[in-house]
CSV table of N, CA and C in Angstrom, one decimal:
chain,number,residue,atom,x,y,z
A,24,MET,N,0.0,-6.7,40.6
A,24,MET,CA,1.1,-7.4,40.0
A,24,MET,C,0.6,-8.7,39.2
A,25,GLU,N,-0.3,-9.4,39.9
A,25,GLU,CA,-0.9,-10.6,39.2
A,25,GLU,C,-1.6,-10.3,38.0
A,26,LEU,N,-2.3,-9.1,38.0
A,26,LEU,CA,-3.1,-8.7,36.8
A,26,LEU,C,-2.1,-8.4,35.6
A,27,LEU,N,-1.0,-7.8,35.9
A,27,LEU,CA,0.0,-7.6,34.9
A,27,LEU,C,0.5,-8.8,34.3
A,28,ILE,N,0.7,-9.9,35.1
A,28,ILE,CA,1.2,-11.1,34.6
A,28,ILE,C,0.2,-11.7,33.6
A,29,ILE,N,-1.1,-11.5,33.8
A,29,ILE,CA,-2.1,-11.9,32.9
A,29,ILE,C,-2.3,-11.0,31.7
A,30,VAL,N,-2.3,-9.7,31.9
A,30,VAL,CA,-2.6,-8.7,30.8
A,30,VAL,C,-1.5,-8.6,29.8
A,31,ILE,N,-0.2,-8.6,30.3
A,31,ILE,CA,0.9,-8.4,29.3
A,31,ILE,C,1.0,-9.5,28.3
A,32,PRO,N,0.9,-10.8,28.6
A,32,PRO,CA,0.9,-11.8,27.6
A,32,PRO,C,-0.3,-11.7,26.6
A,33,ILE,N,-1.4,-11.3,27.1
A,33,ILE,CA,-2.6,-11.1,26.3
A,33,ILE,C,-2.4,-10.0,25.3
A,34,VAL,N,-1.9,-8.9,25.7
A,34,VAL,CA,-1.6,-7.8,24.9
A,34,VAL,C,-0.6,-8.1,23.8
A,35,ILE,N,0.5,-8.8,24.2
A,35,ILE,CA,1.5,-9.3,23.3
A,35,ILE,C,0.9,-10.2,22.2
A,36,ALA,N,0.1,-11.2,22.7
A,36,ALA,CA,-0.6,-12.1,21.8
A,36,ALA,C,-1.5,-11.4,20.8
A,37,LEU,N,-2.2,-10.4,21.2
A,37,LEU,CA,-3.1,-9.6,20.3
A,37,LEU,C,-2.3,-8.8,19.3
A,38,MET,N,-1.1,-8.3,19.7
A,38,MET,CA,-0.3,-7.5,18.8
A,38,MET,C,0.3,-8.5,17.7
A,39,ILE,N,0.7,-9.7,18.1
A,39,ILE,CA,1.2,-10.7,17.2
A,39,ILE,C,0.1,-11.1,16.2
A,40,TRP,N,-1.1,-11.4,16.8
A,40,TRP,CA,-2.2,-11.7,15.9
A,40,TRP,C,-2.6,-10.6,14.9
A,41,GLY,N,-2.6,-9.4,15.4
A,41,GLY,CA,-2.9,-8.3,14.5
A,41,GLY,C,-1.9,-8.1,13.4
A,42,SER,N,-0.6,-8.3,13.7
A,42,SER,CA,0.4,-8.2,12.7
A,42,SER,C,0.3,-9.3,11.7
A,43,ILE,N,0.1,-10.5,12.1
A,43,ILE,CA,-0.1,-11.7,11.2
A,43,ILE,C,-1.4,-11.5,10.3
A,44,HIS,N,-2.4,-11.0,10.9
A,44,HIS,CA,-3.7,-10.8,10.2
A,44,HIS,C,-3.5,-9.7,9.2
A,45,SER,N,-2.9,-8.7,9.5
A,45,SER,CA,-2.6,-7.5,8.6
A,45,SER,C,-1.8,-8.0,7.4
A,46,HIS,N,-0.8,-8.8,7.7
A,46,HIS,CA,0.1,-9.3,6.6
A,46,HIS,C,-0.7,-10.2,5.7
A,47,LYS,N,-1.5,-11.0,6.2
A,47,LYS,CA,-2.3,-12.0,5.4
A,47,LYS,C,-3.3,-11.2,4.6
A,48,LYS,N,-3.9,-10.2,5.1
A,48,LYS,CA,-4.9,-9.4,4.3
A,48,LYS,C,-4.2,-8.6,3.2
A,49,GLU,N,-3.0,-8.1,3.4
A,49,GLU,CA,-2.3,-7.4,2.4
A,49,GLU,C,-1.9,-8.4,1.3
A,50,LYS,N,-1.5,-9.6,1.6
A,50,LYS,CA,-1.2,-10.6,0.6
A,50,LYS,C,-2.4,-10.9,-0.3
A,51,GLU,N,-3.6,-11.0,0.4
A,51,GLU,CA,-4.8,-11.3,-0.3
A,51,GLU,C,-5.2,-10.1,-1.2
A,52,ARG,N,-5.0,-8.9,-0.7
A,52,ARG,CA,-5.3,-7.7,-1.5
A,52,ARG,C,-4.4,-7.7,-2.8
A,53,LEU,N,-3.1,-7.9,-2.6
A,53,LEU,CA,-2.2,-7.9,-3.7
A,53,LEU,C,-2.5,-9.0,-4.8
A,54,ALA,N,-2.9,-10.2,-4.3
A,54,ALA,CA,-3.3,-11.3,-5.2
A,54,ALA,C,-4.5,-10.9,-6.0
A,55,ALA,N,-5.5,-10.2,-5.3
A,55,ALA,CA,-6.7,-9.8,-6.0
A,55,ALA,C,-6.4,-8.7,-7.0
A,56,MET,N,-5.5,-7.8,-6.7
A,56,MET,CA,-5.1,-6.7,-7.7
A,56,MET,C,-4.4,-7.4,-8.9
A,57,ARG,N,-3.5,-8.3,-8.6
A,57,ARG,CA,-2.8,-9.0,-9.7
A,57,ARG,C,-3.8,-9.7,-10.6
A,58,GLU,N,-4.8,-10.4,-10.0
A,58,GLU,CA,-5.8,-11.1,-10.8
A,58,GLU,C,-6.7,-10.2,-11.6
A,59,TRP,N,-7.1,-9.1,-10.9
A,59,TRP,CA,-8.0,-8.1,-11.6
A,59,TRP,C,-7.3,-7.5,-12.8
A,60,SER,N,-6.0,-7.1,-12.6
A,60,SER,CA,-5.3,-6.4,-13.7
A,60,SER,C,-5.0,-7.4,-14.8
A,61,SER,N,-4.7,-8.7,-14.5
A,61,SER,CA,-4.4,-9.7,-15.5
A,61,SER,C,-5.7,-10.0,-16.3
A,62,GLU,N,-6.8,-10.1,-15.7
A,62,GLU,CA,-8.1,-10.3,-16.4
A,62,GLU,C,-8.4,-9.2,-17.4
A,63,ARG,N,-7.9,-8.0,-17.1
A,63,ARG,CA,-8.2,-6.9,-18.0
A,63,ARG,C,-7.0,-6.5,-18.9
A,64,GLY,N,-6.0,-7.4,-18.9
A,64,GLY,CA,-4.9,-7.1,-19.8
A,64,GLY,C,-4.0,-6.0,-19.4
A,65,LEU,N,-4.0,-5.7,-18.1
A,65,LEU,CA,-3.2,-4.6,-17.6
A,65,LEU,C,-1.9,-5.1,-17.0
A,66,PHE,N,-0.9,-4.3,-17.1
A,66,PHE,CA,0.4,-4.5,-16.5
A,66,PHE,C,0.3,-4.3,-15.0
A,67,PHE,N,1.0,-5.1,-14.2
A,67,PHE,CA,1.0,-4.9,-12.8
A,67,PHE,C,2.4,-4.9,-12.3
A,68,ASP,N,2.8,-3.9,-11.5
A,68,ASP,CA,4.1,-3.8,-10.9
A,68,ASP,C,4.0,-3.5,-9.4
A,69,GLY,N,4.4,-4.4,-8.5
A,69,GLY,CA,4.3,-4.1,-7.1
A,69,GLY,C,5.5,-3.4,-6.5
A,70,GLU,N,6.5,-3.1,-7.3
A,70,GLU,CA,7.7,-2.4,-6.8
A,70,GLU,C,7.5,-1.0,-6.6
A,71,LYS,N,8.3,-0.4,-5.8
A,71,LYS,CA,8.3,1.1,-5.5
A,71,LYS,C,8.8,1.8,-6.7
A,72,VAL,N,8.1,2.8,-7.2
A,72,VAL,CA,8.6,3.7,-8.3
A,72,VAL,C,8.5,5.1,-7.8
A,73,ARG,N,9.7,5.7,-7.7
A,73,ARG,CA,9.8,7.1,-7.3
A,73,ARG,C,9.7,8.1,-8.5
A,74,GLY,N,9.3,9.3,-8.3
A,74,GLY,CA,9.3,10.3,-9.3
A,74,GLY,C,7.9,10.5,-10.0
A,75,PHE,N,6.9,10.0,-9.4
A,75,PHE,CA,5.6,10.2,-10.0
A,75,PHE,C,5.2,11.7,-9.9
A,76,ASP,N,5.7,12.4,-8.9
A,76,ASP,CA,5.4,13.9,-8.9
A,76,ASP,C,6.1,14.6,-10.1
A,77,ASP,N,7.2,14.1,-10.6
A,77,ASP,CA,7.8,14.6,-11.8
A,77,ASP,C,7.0,14.2,-13.1
A,78,GLU,N,6.5,13.0,-13.1
A,78,GLU,CA,5.7,12.5,-14.2
A,78,GLU,C,4.4,13.2,-14.4
A,79,TYR,N,3.8,13.5,-13.2
A,79,TYR,CA,2.4,14.2,-13.3
A,79,TYR,C,2.5,15.5,-12.5
A,80,PRO,N,3.1,16.5,-13.1
A,80,PRO,CA,3.3,17.8,-12.3
A,80,PRO,C,2.0,18.5,-12.1
A,81,GLY,N,0.9,18.2,-12.7
A,81,GLY,CA,-0.4,18.9,-12.5
A,81,GLY,C,-1.1,18.4,-11.3
A,82,PHE,N,-0.6,17.3,-10.6
A,82,PHE,CA,-1.2,16.8,-9.4
A,82,PHE,C,-0.4,17.2,-8.2
A,83,ASP,N,-0.7,18.3,-7.7
A,83,ASP,CA,0.1,18.8,-6.5
A,83,ASP,C,0.2,17.9,-5.4
A,84,CYS,N,-0.9,17.1,-5.2
A,84,CYS,CA,-0.9,16.1,-4.1
A,84,CYS,C,0.2,15.1,-4.1
A,85,LEU,N,0.7,14.8,-5.3
A,85,LEU,CA,1.8,13.9,-5.4
A,85,LEU,C,3.2,14.4,-5.0
A,86,GLY,N,3.2,15.7,-4.8
A,86,GLY,CA,4.4,16.4,-4.3
A,86,GLY,C,4.5,16.6,-2.8
A,87,SER,N,3.4,16.2,-2.1
A,87,SER,CA,3.4,16.4,-0.7
A,87,SER,C,4.2,15.4,0.1
A,88,GLY,N,4.8,15.9,1.2
A,88,GLY,CA,5.5,15.0,2.1
A,88,GLY,C,6.9,14.7,1.6
A,89,ARG,N,7.4,13.6,2.2
A,89,ARG,CA,8.7,13.1,1.8
A,89,ARG,C,8.6,11.6,1.7
A,90,ASN,N,9.7,11.0,1.2
A,90,ASN,CA,9.7,9.5,1.0
A,90,ASN,C,8.5,9.1,0.1
A,91,ARG,N,8.4,9.8,-1.0
A,91,ARG,CA,7.2,9.6,-1.9
A,91,ARG,C,7.5,8.5,-2.9
A,92,TYR,N,6.5,7.6,-3.1
A,92,TYR,CA,6.7,6.6,-4.2
A,92,TYR,C,5.3,6.0,-4.5
A,93,ALA,N,5.2,5.5,-5.7
A,93,ALA,CA,4.0,4.7,-6.1
A,93,ALA,C,4.4,3.3,-6.0
A,94,HIS,N,3.4,2.4,-5.8
A,94,HIS,CA,3.6,1.0,-5.8
A,94,HIS,C,2.2,0.3,-6.2
A,95,ASN,N,2.3,-1.0,-6.5
A,95,ASN,CA,1.1,-1.7,-6.9
A,95,ASN,C,0.4,-1.0,-8.1
A,96,ILE,N,1.3,-0.7,-9.1
A,96,ILE,CA,0.9,0.0,-10.3
A,96,ILE,C,0.2,-0.9,-11.3
A,97,MET,N,-1.0,-0.5,-11.7
A,97,MET,CA,-1.7,-1.2,-12.8
A,97,MET,C,-1.9,-0.2,-13.9
A,98,ALA,N,-1.3,-0.6,-15.1
A,98,ALA,CA,-1.3,0.3,-16.2
A,98,ALA,C,-1.6,-0.4,-17.5
A,99,GLY,N,-2.2,0.3,-18.5
A,99,GLY,CA,-2.5,-0.2,-19.8
A,99,GLY,C,-3.7,0.4,-20.3
A,100,THR,N,-4.3,-0.2,-21.3
A,100,THR,CA,-5.6,0.3,-21.9
A,100,THR,C,-6.8,-0.4,-21.3
A,101,LEU,N,-7.7,0.3,-20.8
A,101,LEU,CA,-8.9,-0.3,-20.2
A,101,LEU,C,-10.1,0.4,-20.8
A,102,ASP,N,-11.0,-0.3,-21.5
A,102,ASP,CA,-12.1,0.2,-22.2
A,102,ASP,C,-11.8,1.3,-23.1
A,103,GLY,N,-10.7,1.2,-23.8
A,103,GLY,CA,-10.3,2.2,-24.8
A,103,GLY,C,-9.5,3.4,-24.3
A,104,PHE,N,-9.3,3.4,-23.0
A,104,PHE,CA,-8.6,4.6,-22.4
A,104,PHE,C,-7.3,4.1,-21.7
A,105,GLU,N,-6.2,4.9,-22.0
A,105,GLU,CA,-4.9,4.7,-21.3
A,105,GLU,C,-5.2,4.9,-19.8
A,106,THR,N,-4.8,4.0,-19.0
A,106,THR,CA,-5.1,4.0,-17.6
A,106,THR,C,-3.9,3.7,-16.7
A,107,LYS,N,-3.8,4.4,-15.6
A,107,LYS,CA,-2.7,4.0,-14.6
A,107,LYS,C,-3.3,4.2,-13.2
A,108,MET,N,-3.3,3.1,-12.5
A,108,MET,CA,-3.8,3.2,-11.1
A,108,MET,C,-2.7,2.7,-10.2
A,109,PHE,N,-2.6,3.2,-9.0
A,109,PHE,CA,-1.5,2.9,-8.1
A,109,PHE,C,-1.8,3.3,-6.7
A,110,ASP,N,-1.1,2.6,-5.8
A,110,ASP,CA,-1.1,3.1,-4.4
A,110,ASP,C,0.0,4.1,-4.3
A,111,TYR,N,-0.2,5.1,-3.5
A,111,TYR,CA,0.8,6.2,-3.3
A,111,TYR,C,1.2,6.3,-1.9
A,112,HIS,N,2.5,6.4,-1.6
A,112,HIS,CA,3.0,6.5,-0.2
A,112,HIS,C,3.7,7.8,-0.1
A,113,TYR,N,3.5,8.5,1.1
A,113,TYR,CA,4.3,9.7,1.4
A,113,TYR,C,4.3,9.8,2.9
A,114,GLN,N,5.2,10.5,3.5
A,114,GLN,CA,5.3,10.7,4.9
A,114,GLN,C,5.3,12.2,5.2
A,115,THR,N,4.6,12.6,6.3
A,115,THR,CA,4.6,13.9,6.8
A,115,THR,C,5.0,13.9,8.3
A,116,ARG,N,5.3,15.1,8.8
A,116,ARG,CA,5.6,15.2,10.2
A,116,ARG,C,4.8,16.3,10.8
A,117,SER,N,4.5,16.1,12.1
A,117,SER,CA,3.8,17.1,12.8
A,117,SER,C,4.5,17.2,14.2
A,118,ARG,N,4.4,18.4,14.8
A,118,ARG,CA,5.0,18.5,16.1
A,118,ARG,C,4.0,19.0,17.1
């Protein structure tokens, strides 16, 4: 019983620390993406955009799962080529 009194607060503290650390790292990542795209004259949009599977029908992987959307989109001309880079989210289930 005494061990639980010690272990449970430590586990909770580690979970809180992990959550805060993860959030901080994601903010740093987004700031770096914004800076990188800005330096190269690219448009950056962090909002969720649905329908990428319709926009790019040749990429079957974009049609997998459900709750699909792109975010953190960087788009424009880079080294003379039209470019679009993004994070892609989708959910699957297994039983």
